[in-house]
Amino acid sequence: MQEASLKKLFVDRRVAETQEAVSIQARLDIPAAIVDDAREVYRFVSASDDPVRTGKTVLFLTRNQGAFIKRCPGTRRYNCCGYHILHIGTFCTMDCAYCILQAYFHPPILQYFINRRDMWMELQSLFQDKRIRRVGTGEFTDSLIWEQWTDLSARLVSTFARQASAVLELKTKTTAVSGLCELRHNRKTIVAWSLNTPYVIESQERGTASLDDRLTAAALCAFRGYPIAFHFDPMIIYEGCESDYCDVVVRMISAVSPENIVWISLGSFRFMPELKSIIQKRFPESKVVYGEFVPGRDGKMRYFKPLRLALYQRIVATIRELAPRVLIYFCMEDDEVWEKSLGFVPLQHGGLPHLLDERAVEICELRP
Amino acid sequence: MIYCNEELVSLSDIDCTDNTYRITTRTDSDDLCPSIEKIGIINPPYLKRKKSFSHKIISGFRRIEAVRRIGWPAIPARLLDAQTDRLLCAKLAIADNALQRPLNLIEMSRALHLLFNILQDPEKTAQTSTETGLPASPAFVEKIKGLCTVAQPVQSAVISSAISLPVALELREMPEEEGVRFAAIFESLHVSLNRQREILTLTKEIAAREGFSVLDILGCRQLESICHNSDLDRSQKAQQALSYLKTRRFPSITLAEQTFEAHKKALKLARGIHLVPPKNFEDTVYAFTLSFRNLQELKERTSSLAGVLTHPDLAKILGSSVA
């Protein structure tokens, strides 16, 4: 994470005296202010010309007012993986043109939740439940952008290592894995990377690690015994994209052996309609919103189905050729896409959550 | 209180090049000449004295032009003192027009622009404008005051109602040449607001995606050919222009729609039977709708539908599910 990009720290008065808040403040040499009300922070961000950009330079330490563990909102009318979000914070310091977080939060604020005790208690309840659970911290934020000033991931990895019914997935576009390397993870933490073509990374993903760097970090984690996952999401359609994505698959398999890969997900670019004008304004050079999109059954704009099917089929064929036993799944796609790309629909195997649970049991040695 | 003298002013002492207070967009005076010749000037223009005997016109631009055309050497006018402040002059100029007739959008913009330049505040501008016979809100002032600064062809298109206000405001944000080009197309096609917006959006998105300028897209051979085709009426031109832009913007979707329509046509569905594809071909559910007025029609149409089930084009439609 680029610490230099943070310009201001706001601290909720309720957490100002906590050890973690003090520790984070000490690590960040930036102006700090204690606030009594989150609205002060919202007003500060909203008042700027580019609230999204400002939201990435302001860190707000506060309490999570709701649950730490929640079901992923997923989407209606398409198959969802049924994983659980561990809500450690919101937003991101990197700046990808296509990022849905730009439109998801109003205003978008980089928040980190300090009431860690509540989080541990919820996790303990989850573990006591003994049902297979896949839990991730990378839904509303990047899992590893917090590494530079917190030890959260290390503590989570150690916590998950001591139980056998749940896996933790850390999903990232960074290479901030040095804090994970010496940990005893017991294969209960999956380290996952969002992948894209070099063209998309360079043109649309400001501040993220290069493809090579991500794969190097993935290889390092695989060497340390971590199960690895890759998410081709969002896949962007452009001239030559199919061969570019196939090339990424080849490089991915070269870096990480298939037996170390838990799963690979595929998902083409999809977005709430209100994101379009945000992208046009903040990234006027970006062409991502000028593809052939149609409203999906869930109201999100999606590539016209034949176009995304053609891309999926090509990538699946490449993955199958190089890593035939790796589980491939689609994020938020319907049965027709599954059938025509993978040759089956999730329900034939008990549903997508079941497929992923079974895979987690196998690779991460879970014991429900 | 307005302090002025009514005098006979020589036309050579009036500065007709200074349009500071011109509200009217009309440049002709054909309708005024006959009545002035017969009856004279009923409502003398307001002029503001200037030291150099070149009086500034505050109101009555067309009356002065009419008199010039008739060949009169002078015109009765109300001369305002040289110290008369700009705000009073502006109010006179606006009232002289707004109290007599409805103003078009450009005239409203000129009026509000004139007031805003003096008052520098949307609320005060709105209030003053309302007092002079042109009701306005601060939001309206903000929205419209800049409209009179757009390129003349765009203004003309607004006056002729070829362009709606929202589109005119959008054209104002563009480089002038692009705005002028769009104005010309909309003048030629005379399409509705929704269609104007569609043309704007499609053109801009095609340009953005393909790496061309908007002017490149508007000047492309295919569009030029449609717009200059004298065998087509306006409506046909508009339809073809939109169709071309949609196809270029969404080539795969357009092809899929055309393919579906071709297969559907080959089915030769009987009257009252319609085949409805999934919306945007995203879902996989197709629907036949069957309308009927009586049992006989129901039987006939059901029988006809049964015959369609074995048609090879139906298999092509369902077998492909587009992909």
XYZ file of C-alpha atoms in Angstrom:
691
model
C 0.000 0.000 0.000
C 1.180 3.484 -0.747
C 1.358 5.043 2.712
C 2.305 8.332 1.117
C -1.142 8.480 -0.469
C -2.860 8.918 2.903
C -3.145 12.583 3.777
C -5.458 12.710 6.769
C -6.462 10.491 9.649
C -9.774 10.743 11.438
C -10.283 8.816 14.640
C -13.638 8.094 16.179
C -13.501 9.338 19.766
C -14.917 6.014 20.969
C -11.814 4.155 19.770
C -9.207 6.894 20.133
C -7.674 5.437 23.289
C -7.468 1.843 22.055
C -4.059 0.303 21.564
C -4.642 -0.383 17.911
C -5.784 3.147 17.114
C -2.777 4.561 18.920
C -0.489 2.144 17.120
C -1.859 3.000 13.686
C -1.678 6.700 14.396
C 1.936 6.321 15.439
C 2.829 4.563 12.211
C 1.211 7.229 10.054
C 2.897 10.602 10.096
C -0.122 12.549 8.858
C -2.477 15.096 10.409
C -5.016 13.465 12.663
C -8.308 14.629 14.104
C -10.617 13.059 16.619
C -14.272 13.184 15.659
C -17.448 12.550 17.608
C -19.546 11.771 14.575
C -18.792 9.949 11.353
C -20.718 12.638 9.505
C -17.808 14.994 10.041
C -15.683 12.654 7.972
C -18.425 12.218 5.356
C -18.740 15.993 5.008
C -14.983 16.380 4.629
C -14.897 13.814 1.833
C -18.122 14.924 0.144
C -16.995 18.549 0.012
C -14.107 17.797 -2.333
C -14.265 17.944 -6.117
C -13.503 14.236 -6.357
C -14.922 12.523 -3.257
C -13.852 9.101 -4.514
C -10.244 10.213 -4.824
C -10.360 12.058 -1.506
C -11.894 9.018 0.159
C -8.712 7.114 -0.732
C -6.483 9.627 1.007
C -8.451 9.775 4.235
C -8.417 6.981 6.795
C -11.161 6.766 9.380
C -10.599 4.555 12.413
C -13.924 3.645 13.934
C -16.141 0.896 15.255
C -18.087 -1.468 13.103
C -21.650 -0.708 14.107
C -23.052 -3.876 12.573
C -21.997 -7.476 12.240
C -18.447 -8.355 11.268
C -19.523 -11.541 9.571
C -22.217 -11.327 6.954
C -23.276 -13.255 3.923
C -21.952 -11.845 0.688
C -24.773 -9.808 -0.908
C -24.138 -11.622 -4.183
C -26.825 -10.915 -6.728
C -30.257 -12.194 -7.600
C -31.104 -14.407 -10.565
C -27.541 -15.718 -10.995
C -25.563 -18.457 -9.247
C -23.712 -17.181 -6.197
C -20.924 -18.835 -4.253
C -22.438 -18.272 -0.813
C -19.333 -17.117 0.953
C -19.176 -14.972 4.092
C -17.630 -11.545 4.302
C -15.493 -10.627 7.263
C -16.169 -6.926 7.322
C -12.853 -5.512 8.529
C -13.055 -2.220 6.720
C -14.192 -0.468 3.599
C -12.837 0.956 0.379
C -9.314 0.821 -1.019
C -6.190 2.894 -1.596
C -5.743 1.645 -5.144
C -7.853 3.168 -7.874
C -9.230 0.862 -10.508
C -11.412 2.490 -13.141
C -13.983 -0.297 -13.056
C -14.203 -0.604 -9.270
C -17.773 -0.903 -8.068
C -16.802 0.475 -4.661
C -16.791 3.924 -6.288
C -20.560 3.706 -6.557
C -21.233 1.342 -3.657
C -20.405 3.665 -0.768
C -21.870 7.128 -0.312
C -19.518 8.772 0.255
C -16.674 6.318 -0.253
C -14.422 6.318 2.791
C -11.408 4.255 3.735
C -12.547 2.877 7.078
C -10.860 0.454 9.396
C -12.803 -1.096 12.264
C -11.063 -1.073 15.571
C -13.532 -2.992 17.762
C -11.555 -6.151 17.211
C -12.930 -7.934 20.258
C -16.389 -8.046 18.692
C -14.870 -9.517 15.568
C -13.061 -12.299 17.441
C -16.226 -13.193 19.302
C -18.169 -13.493 16.076
C -15.462 -15.653 14.579
C -15.491 -17.940 17.596
C -19.248 -18.383 17.220
C -18.719 -19.207 13.578
C -16.078 -21.822 14.404
C -18.221 -23.374 17.110
C -20.973 -23.827 14.557
C -18.699 -26.412 12.907
C -20.326 -26.000 9.488
C -18.064 -25.514 6.508
C -17.592 -21.823 5.942
C -15.598 -19.791 3.452
C -14.848 -16.369 4.847
C -13.141 -13.533 3.034
C -11.948 -10.037 3.851
C -11.650 -8.881 0.249
C -15.221 -7.981 -0.666
C -15.526 -4.332 0.411
C -11.783 -3.719 0.457
C -8.473 -5.278 -0.601
C -7.478 -7.803 2.063
C -3.832 -6.823 2.198
C -3.799 -3.022 1.850
C -3.915 -2.919 5.673
C -0.648 -4.797 6.115
C 1.520 -1.761 6.308
C 0.140 -0.555 9.600
C -1.829 -3.404 11.154
C -1.138 -7.011 12.030
C -4.684 -8.020 11.248
C -3.977 -10.603 8.568
C -1.341 -12.301 10.682
C -3.747 -12.604 13.579
C -6.533 -13.839 11.341
C -4.302 -16.470 9.741
C -3.219 -17.715 13.173
C -6.812 -17.777 14.399
C -8.088 -19.726 11.434
C -5.168 -22.132 11.732
C -6.447 -23.277 15.113
C -9.775 -24.590 13.841
C -10.892 -26.938 11.101
C -14.302 -25.954 9.771
C -13.682 -22.631 8.056
C -11.243 -21.179 5.571
C -10.140 -17.596 5.299
C -9.595 -16.101 1.873
C -7.387 -13.052 1.551
C -7.956 -11.462 -1.831
C -5.611 -8.825 -3.128
C -4.037 -6.939 -6.012
C -0.944 -6.177 -3.935
C 2.209 -8.092 -3.107
C 2.019 -7.397 0.626
C 2.599 -10.997 1.699
C 5.837 -10.698 3.660
C 3.874 -10.730 6.931
C 2.271 -14.029 5.996
C 5.339 -16.011 5.055
C 6.463 -17.190 8.478
C 3.031 -17.921 9.852
C 1.722 -21.342 10.700
C -1.377 -21.272 8.579
C -2.290 -24.966 8.671
C -3.669 -24.515 5.147
C -6.729 -22.754 6.560
C -5.950 -19.520 4.749
C -6.224 -19.189 1.001
C -4.274 -16.321 -0.487
C -5.972 -15.124 -3.640
C -5.069 -12.718 -6.364
C -7.288 -10.835 -8.737
C -5.684 -11.230 -12.135
C -6.026 -9.361 -15.353
C -4.164 -8.824 -18.571
C -1.172 -6.468 -18.540
C -3.135 -4.141 -20.818
C -6.007 -3.873 -18.324
C -3.672 -3.596 -15.334
C -1.681 -0.782 -16.909
C -4.616 1.141 -18.306
C -7.338 0.609 -15.690
C -5.761 -0.351 -12.359
C -3.984 2.620 -10.817
C -1.650 1.789 -7.980
C -1.936 -2.015 -8.205
C 0.918 -4.494 -8.507
C 1.915 -5.682 -11.962
C 0.865 -9.116 -13.134
C 4.398 -10.459 -12.776
C 4.685 -9.129 -9.249
C 1.368 -10.648 -8.245
C 2.370 -14.017 -9.646
C 5.728 -13.827 -7.885
C 3.951 -13.147 -4.610
C 1.560 -15.997 -5.319
C 4.469 -18.315 -6.003
C 6.059 -17.296 -2.726
C 2.885 -18.044 -0.798
C 2.495 -21.346 -2.605
C 6.072 -22.194 -1.619
C 5.081 -21.489 1.967
C 2.274 -23.991 1.642
C -0.646 -21.639 1.341
C -3.492 -22.775 -0.897
C -3.736 -20.251 -3.699
C -6.701 -18.944 -5.639
C -7.021 -16.724 -8.657
C -9.900 -14.525 -9.716
C -10.151 -13.379 -13.291
C -12.547 -10.624 -12.390
C -13.491 -8.367 -13.995
C -12.607 -9.649 -17.410
C -12.709 -6.827 -19.907
C -13.469 -7.431 -23.550
C -11.255 -5.645 -26.047
C -9.643 -6.534 -29.326
C -7.169 -9.309 -28.663
C -8.391 -9.932 -25.126
C -8.896 -13.662 -25.593
C -5.274 -14.368 -26.395
C -4.165 -11.927 -23.702
C -6.194 -13.739 -21.050
C -4.941 -17.082 -22.290
C -1.439 -15.768 -21.912
C -2.212 -14.778 -18.319
C -3.412 -18.334 -17.678
C -0.149 -19.721 -19.026
C 1.890 -17.381 -16.845
C -0.277 -18.170 -13.849
C 0.234 -21.920 -14.181
C 3.963 -21.365 -14.714
C 4.131 -19.453 -11.446
C 1.890 -21.668 -9.313
C 1.522 -25.364 -9.821
C -2.084 -26.506 -10.332
C -2.064 -28.747 -7.289
C -1.598 -25.621 -5.159
C -4.574 -23.842 -6.695
C -7.841 -24.211 -4.828
C -10.025 -22.558 -7.375
C -10.080 -20.137 -10.256
C -13.076 -17.874 -10.682
C -14.106 -16.105 -13.839
C -16.335 -13.084 -14.053
C -16.716 -10.528 -16.819
C -17.149 -6.857 -16.086
C -20.574 -6.084 -14.663
C -21.694 -2.898 -13.007
C -24.591 -0.973 -11.557
C -25.729 1.596 -14.153
C -24.824 4.497 -11.863
C -21.151 3.510 -12.043
C -20.924 4.500 -15.703
C -21.019 8.251 -15.209
C -18.533 7.958 -12.325
C -16.066 6.129 -14.553
C -16.599 8.592 -17.409
C -15.910 11.500 -15.088
C -12.968 10.074 -13.133
C -11.340 8.102 -15.932
C -12.228 9.961 -19.152
C -9.624 7.994 -21.117
C -11.045 4.632 -20.048
C -13.038 2.671 -22.595
C -14.359 0.015 -20.239
C -17.924 1.302 -20.269
C -18.128 1.411 -24.057
C -18.417 -2.314 -24.603
C -21.654 -3.928 -25.747
C -23.488 -4.042 -22.446
C -27.085 -4.964 -21.789
C -29.048 -4.875 -18.539
C -28.723 -8.248 -16.812
C -31.490 -10.014 -14.948
C -30.250 -8.440 -11.740
C -30.202 -4.916 -13.161
C -26.438 -4.801 -13.541
C -24.987 -3.994 -16.928
C -23.296 -7.065 -18.396
C -21.536 -7.842 -21.627
C -23.930 -9.186 -24.227
C -24.036 -12.859 -23.410
C -22.559 -14.346 -26.615
C -19.537 -12.088 -26.185
C -18.799 -13.129 -22.647
C -19.550 -16.762 -23.456
C -16.974 -16.736 -26.233
C -14.357 -15.339 -23.871
C -15.222 -17.763 -21.079
C -15.122 -20.764 -23.406
C -11.693 -19.857 -24.653
C -10.257 -19.275 -21.170
C -11.827 -22.398 -19.730
C -10.344 -24.434 -22.582
C -6.909 -23.033 -21.842
C -7.190 -23.642 -18.110
C -8.469 -27.185 -18.678
C -5.555 -27.897 -20.956
C -2.978 -26.789 -18.410
C -4.716 -27.538 -15.116
C -7.486 -30.057 -15.744
C -8.183 -30.766 -12.089
C -8.459 -27.206 -10.831
C -11.956 -26.118 -9.898
C -13.216 -23.363 -12.161
C -16.313 -21.446 -11.249
C -18.155 -18.381 -12.422
C -18.977 -15.417 -10.261
C -22.586 -14.292 -10.752
C -23.421 -16.211 -13.908
C -26.474 -18.179 -14.916
C -26.912 -21.853 -15.765
C -26.607 -21.270 -19.513
C -23.113 -19.837 -19.078
C -22.129 -22.742 -16.835
C -23.524 -25.323 -19.222
C -21.958 -23.870 -22.341
C -18.597 -23.129 -20.758
C -18.038 -25.896 -18.237
C -20.472 -28.550 -19.441
C -22.549 -28.702 -16.294
C -24.681 -26.563 -14.026
C -23.965 -26.170 -10.310
C -27.179 -27.816 -9.189
C -26.043 -31.081 -10.729
C -23.330 -31.120 -8.066
C -25.345 -29.825 -5.159
C -25.031 -26.132 -5.997
C -22.108 -23.778 -6.245
C -21.624 -23.299 -2.489
C -21.435 -27.080 -2.086
C -18.889 -27.376 -4.898
C -16.672 -24.805 -3.269
C -17.133 -26.257 0.197
C -16.098 -29.681 -1.060
C -13.039 -28.223 -2.688
C -12.141 -26.348 0.490
C -12.505 -29.571 2.498
C -10.190 -31.358 0.082
C -7.459 -28.765 -0.347
C -7.580 -26.977 2.980
C -8.079 -30.164 4.999
C -11.275 -29.049 6.656
C -13.092 -31.362 8.995
C -16.749 -30.365 9.333
C -38.179 56.894 -11.555
C -36.793 57.057 -15.043
C -35.401 60.398 -16.093
C -35.454 60.845 -19.826
C -36.377 63.313 -22.537
C -38.243 62.440 -25.652
C -36.414 63.844 -28.636
C -36.114 63.388 -32.331
C -32.773 61.684 -32.761
C -30.860 61.517 -35.996
C -30.215 57.936 -37.071
C -26.598 58.852 -37.690
C -26.257 59.578 -33.951
C -27.315 56.067 -32.945
C -24.730 53.326 -32.521
C -26.403 50.326 -34.138
C -23.354 48.127 -33.671
C -23.612 48.002 -29.882
C -25.845 45.043 -28.978
C -25.180 45.097 -25.242
C -28.853 45.451 -24.375
C -30.296 43.553 -27.312
C -32.820 40.995 -26.100
C -34.657 40.194 -29.290
C -33.249 37.507 -31.562
C -35.187 38.739 -34.543
C -33.064 40.629 -37.042
C -35.763 41.428 -39.578
C -38.160 44.334 -39.405
C -40.503 43.494 -42.268
C -43.588 43.441 -40.083
C -42.815 46.819 -38.528
C -42.127 48.903 -41.660
C -45.712 49.147 -42.940
C -47.212 50.018 -39.571
C -44.551 52.600 -38.772
C -45.009 54.186 -42.181
C -48.752 54.481 -41.621
C -48.987 55.203 -37.929
C -45.517 56.231 -36.797
C -43.630 55.246 -33.671
C -46.090 54.588 -30.879
C -43.550 53.351 -28.386
C -40.295 55.291 -28.817
C -37.097 53.328 -28.233
C -34.918 54.000 -25.232
C -31.454 55.314 -25.952
C -28.693 56.174 -23.541
C -26.787 59.345 -24.200
C -23.134 59.025 -24.895
C -20.634 61.817 -24.982
C -19.693 61.212 -28.575
C -23.273 61.535 -29.918
C -23.286 57.851 -30.624
C -26.203 56.884 -28.460
C -26.464 53.341 -27.164
C -29.675 51.482 -27.942
C -31.382 50.174 -24.804
C -34.593 49.023 -26.422
C -36.117 49.272 -29.867
C -33.453 47.720 -32.072
C -35.994 46.574 -34.634
C -37.929 49.844 -34.611
C -34.719 51.710 -35.393
C -33.861 49.281 -38.161
C -37.373 49.601 -39.609
C -37.085 53.372 -39.659
C -33.720 53.112 -41.379
C -35.238 50.867 -44.040
C -38.139 53.211 -44.605
C -35.609 55.964 -45.210
C -36.412 58.269 -42.330
C -33.450 60.333 -41.198
C -34.501 60.434 -37.561
C -36.620 58.650 -34.987
C -38.454 59.844 -31.867
C -36.642 58.289 -28.927
C -36.500 58.489 -25.156
C -33.042 59.616 -24.223
C -31.699 58.436 -20.915
C -29.092 60.440 -19.154
C -25.506 59.296 -19.636
C -25.288 58.493 -15.906
C -28.217 56.086 -15.975
C -26.980 52.924 -14.328
C -26.583 49.646 -16.129
C -29.153 47.839 -14.033
C -31.914 50.280 -14.923
C -30.968 50.041 -18.580
C -31.076 46.259 -18.387
C -34.468 46.311 -16.705
C -35.845 48.627 -19.373
C -34.472 46.449 -22.142
C -36.004 43.324 -20.650
C -39.353 44.853 -19.716
C -39.747 46.403 -23.144
C -39.668 42.886 -24.601
C -41.018 40.604 -21.858
C -44.110 42.678 -21.151
C -45.146 42.590 -24.791
C -44.615 38.994 -25.849
C -43.276 35.630 -24.667
C -39.534 35.390 -25.060
C -37.828 32.439 -26.692
C -35.094 30.545 -24.837
C -32.234 32.567 -26.317
C -33.969 35.842 -25.511
C -34.539 34.640 -21.934
C -30.890 33.718 -21.775
C -29.829 37.141 -23.049
C -32.004 38.816 -20.456
C -30.723 36.709 -17.576
C -27.137 36.908 -18.793
C -27.416 40.696 -18.897
C -28.793 40.905 -15.388
C -26.359 38.346 -13.965
C -23.378 40.231 -15.354
C -24.518 43.237 -13.348
C -25.843 41.562 -10.202
C -23.436 38.596 -10.036
C -25.928 36.641 -7.940
C -28.516 34.119 -9.154
C -31.079 34.975 -6.498
C -30.947 38.706 -7.130
C -31.001 38.048 -10.852
C -34.093 35.885 -10.517
C -35.859 38.442 -8.386
C -35.040 41.350 -10.676
C -35.963 39.378 -13.747
C -39.328 38.517 -12.249
C -39.928 42.185 -11.472
C -39.309 43.075 -15.097
C -41.849 40.629 -16.423
C -39.632 37.606 -16.951
C -40.310 35.140 -14.104
C -37.270 33.105 -13.172
C -35.876 31.045 -10.313
C -32.221 31.003 -9.248
C -31.886 27.469 -10.610
C -33.290 28.573 -13.942
C -30.898 31.497 -14.028
C -27.925 29.203 -13.479
C -29.156 26.782 -16.050
C -29.945 29.142 -18.856
C -27.826 32.270 -18.577
C -24.976 30.810 -20.581
C -27.135 29.646 -23.455
C -26.772 32.919 -25.345
C -23.013 32.447 -25.486
C -23.095 29.253 -27.530
C -22.227 29.307 -31.205
C -24.778 31.053 -33.395
C -25.846 27.910 -35.299
C -26.709 26.245 -31.999
C -28.687 29.293 -30.938
C -30.540 29.264 -34.239
C -31.371 25.597 -33.754
C -32.766 26.377 -30.302
C -34.877 29.216 -31.668
C -36.249 27.018 -34.419
C -37.026 24.327 -31.800
C -34.821 21.847 -33.608
C -32.905 21.462 -30.350
C -34.428 21.126 -26.917
C -33.016 22.989 -23.939
C -31.351 19.967 -22.254
C -29.589 19.100 -25.483
C -28.569 22.714 -26.064
C -27.005 22.775 -22.620
C -25.146 19.581 -23.442
C -23.899 21.043 -26.725
C -22.647 24.050 -24.792
C -20.271 21.789 -22.878
C -18.703 20.484 -26.066
C -16.036 22.023 -28.252
C -17.793 24.595 -30.411
C -17.250 22.799 -33.683
C -18.862 19.633 -32.343
C -21.835 21.533 -30.978
C -22.327 23.289 -34.294
C -22.148 20.031 -36.186
C -24.742 18.381 -33.955
C -26.956 21.438 -34.255
C -26.818 21.159 -38.019
C -27.808 17.504 -37.886
C -30.676 18.158 -35.490
C -31.866 21.050 -37.669
C -31.852 18.665 -40.594
C -33.573 15.769 -38.818
C -35.918 17.517 -36.365
C -36.070 14.617 -33.934
C -37.522 14.428 -30.435
C -35.543 15.127 -27.259
C -35.063 11.418 -26.573
C -33.771 10.838 -30.080
C -31.445 13.820 -29.821
C -30.022 12.413 -26.617
C -29.664 9.012 -28.186
C -27.775 10.417 -31.167
C -25.504 12.409 -28.866
C -24.753 9.449 -26.616
C -24.219 6.960 -29.415
C -21.916 9.310 -31.300
C -19.830 10.168 -28.265
C -19.507 6.556 -27.183
C -18.557 5.362 -30.648
C -15.920 8.077 -30.798
C -14.587 7.181 -27.350
C -14.403 3.477 -28.072
C -12.965 3.656 -31.559
C -10.499 6.433 -30.818
C -11.965 8.884 -33.292
C -13.171 12.414 -32.730
C -16.869 13.159 -32.579
C -16.462 15.148 -35.801
C -14.961 12.098 -37.489
C -18.057 10.095 -36.596
C -20.494 12.803 -37.646
C -18.613 13.329 -40.884
C -18.374 9.688 -41.811
C -19.441 8.672 -45.288
C -22.436 6.658 -44.172
C -23.996 9.397 -42.057
C -23.287 12.077 -44.614
C -24.902 9.950 -47.257
C -28.050 9.513 -45.144
C -28.335 13.184 -44.253
C -27.876 14.325 -47.838
C -30.131 11.747 -49.428
C -32.875 13.779 -51.084
C -34.976 10.650 -51.621
C -35.566 10.364 -47.903
C -37.861 12.499 -45.821
C -36.814 13.758 -42.404
C -38.330 10.875 -40.546
C -36.621 8.318 -42.758
C -33.308 10.107 -42.449
C -33.637 10.135 -38.674
C -34.493 6.454 -38.575
C -31.599 5.469 -40.824
C -29.146 7.686 -39.016
C -30.108 6.181 -35.675
C -30.007 2.696 -37.092
C -26.510 3.278 -38.440
C -25.270 4.637 -35.122
C -26.848 1.808 -33.124
C -25.314 -0.797 -35.413
C -21.903 0.779 -35.141
C -22.172 1.113 -31.361
C -23.640 -2.353 -30.771
C -22.606 -4.528 -33.718
C -23.023 -7.909 -32.017
C -26.342 -7.057 -30.448
C -27.653 -5.648 -33.717
C -26.573 -8.748 -35.602
C -28.251 -10.997 -33.045
C -31.471 -9.015 -33.308
C -31.371 -9.119 -37.102
C -30.678 -12.863 -37.086
C -33.589 -13.463 -34.739
C -35.899 -11.336 -36.861
C -34.852 -13.200 -39.995
C -35.575 -16.577 -38.400
C -38.864 -15.295 -37.005
C -39.894 -14.008 -40.405
C -39.162 -17.405 -41.906
C -41.626 -18.956 -39.432
C -44.420 -17.025 -41.144
C -46.368 -16.818 -37.928
C -50.101 -16.470 -38.359
C -51.873 -13.320 -37.359
C -52.339 -13.107 -33.622
C -49.250 -15.152 -32.837
C -46.095 -13.454 -31.663
C -42.724 -14.857 -30.677
C -41.064 -12.827 -27.942
C -37.352 -13.343 -27.307
C -35.772 -12.968 -23.871
C -34.984 -9.374 -23.079
C -31.552 -8.553 -24.472
C -31.142 -12.310 -25.014
C -29.812 -12.491 -21.466
C -32.344 -14.984 -20.209
C -33.128 -18.218 -22.029
C -36.902 -17.973 -21.878
C -38.797 -17.326 -25.095
C -42.546 -16.793 -25.212
C -45.276 -17.263 -27.750
C -48.245 -14.981 -27.266
C -51.475 -16.028 -28.857
C -54.375 -13.587 -29.181
C -57.861 -14.639 -30.153
C -61.422 -13.366 -30.093
C -63.379 -16.577 -30.144
C -63.047 -20.340 -29.980
C -62.672 -20.646 -33.747
C -59.716 -18.280 -33.790
C -58.183 -20.075 -30.832
C -58.439 -23.412 -32.618
C -56.998 -22.026 -35.833
C -54.125 -20.295 -34.139
C -53.316 -23.199 -31.885
C -53.199 -25.442 -34.902
C -50.986 -22.953 -36.720
C -48.665 -22.796 -33.718
C -48.389 -26.566 -33.611
C -47.197 -26.463 -37.185
C -44.484 -23.986 -36.275
C -42.999 -26.334 -33.700
C -41.296 -28.442 -36.317
C -40.042 -25.507 -38.369
C -36.235 -25.596 -38.726
C -35.968 -21.863 -38.042
C -37.558 -22.333 -34.631
C -34.922 -24.916 -33.837
C -32.276 -22.461 -34.959
C -33.699 -19.769 -32.704
C -33.896 -22.038 -29.657
C -30.864 -24.120 -30.384
C -28.572 -21.153 -30.605
C -30.121 -19.213 -27.710
C -28.210 -16.518 -29.551
C -24.773 -17.867 -28.569
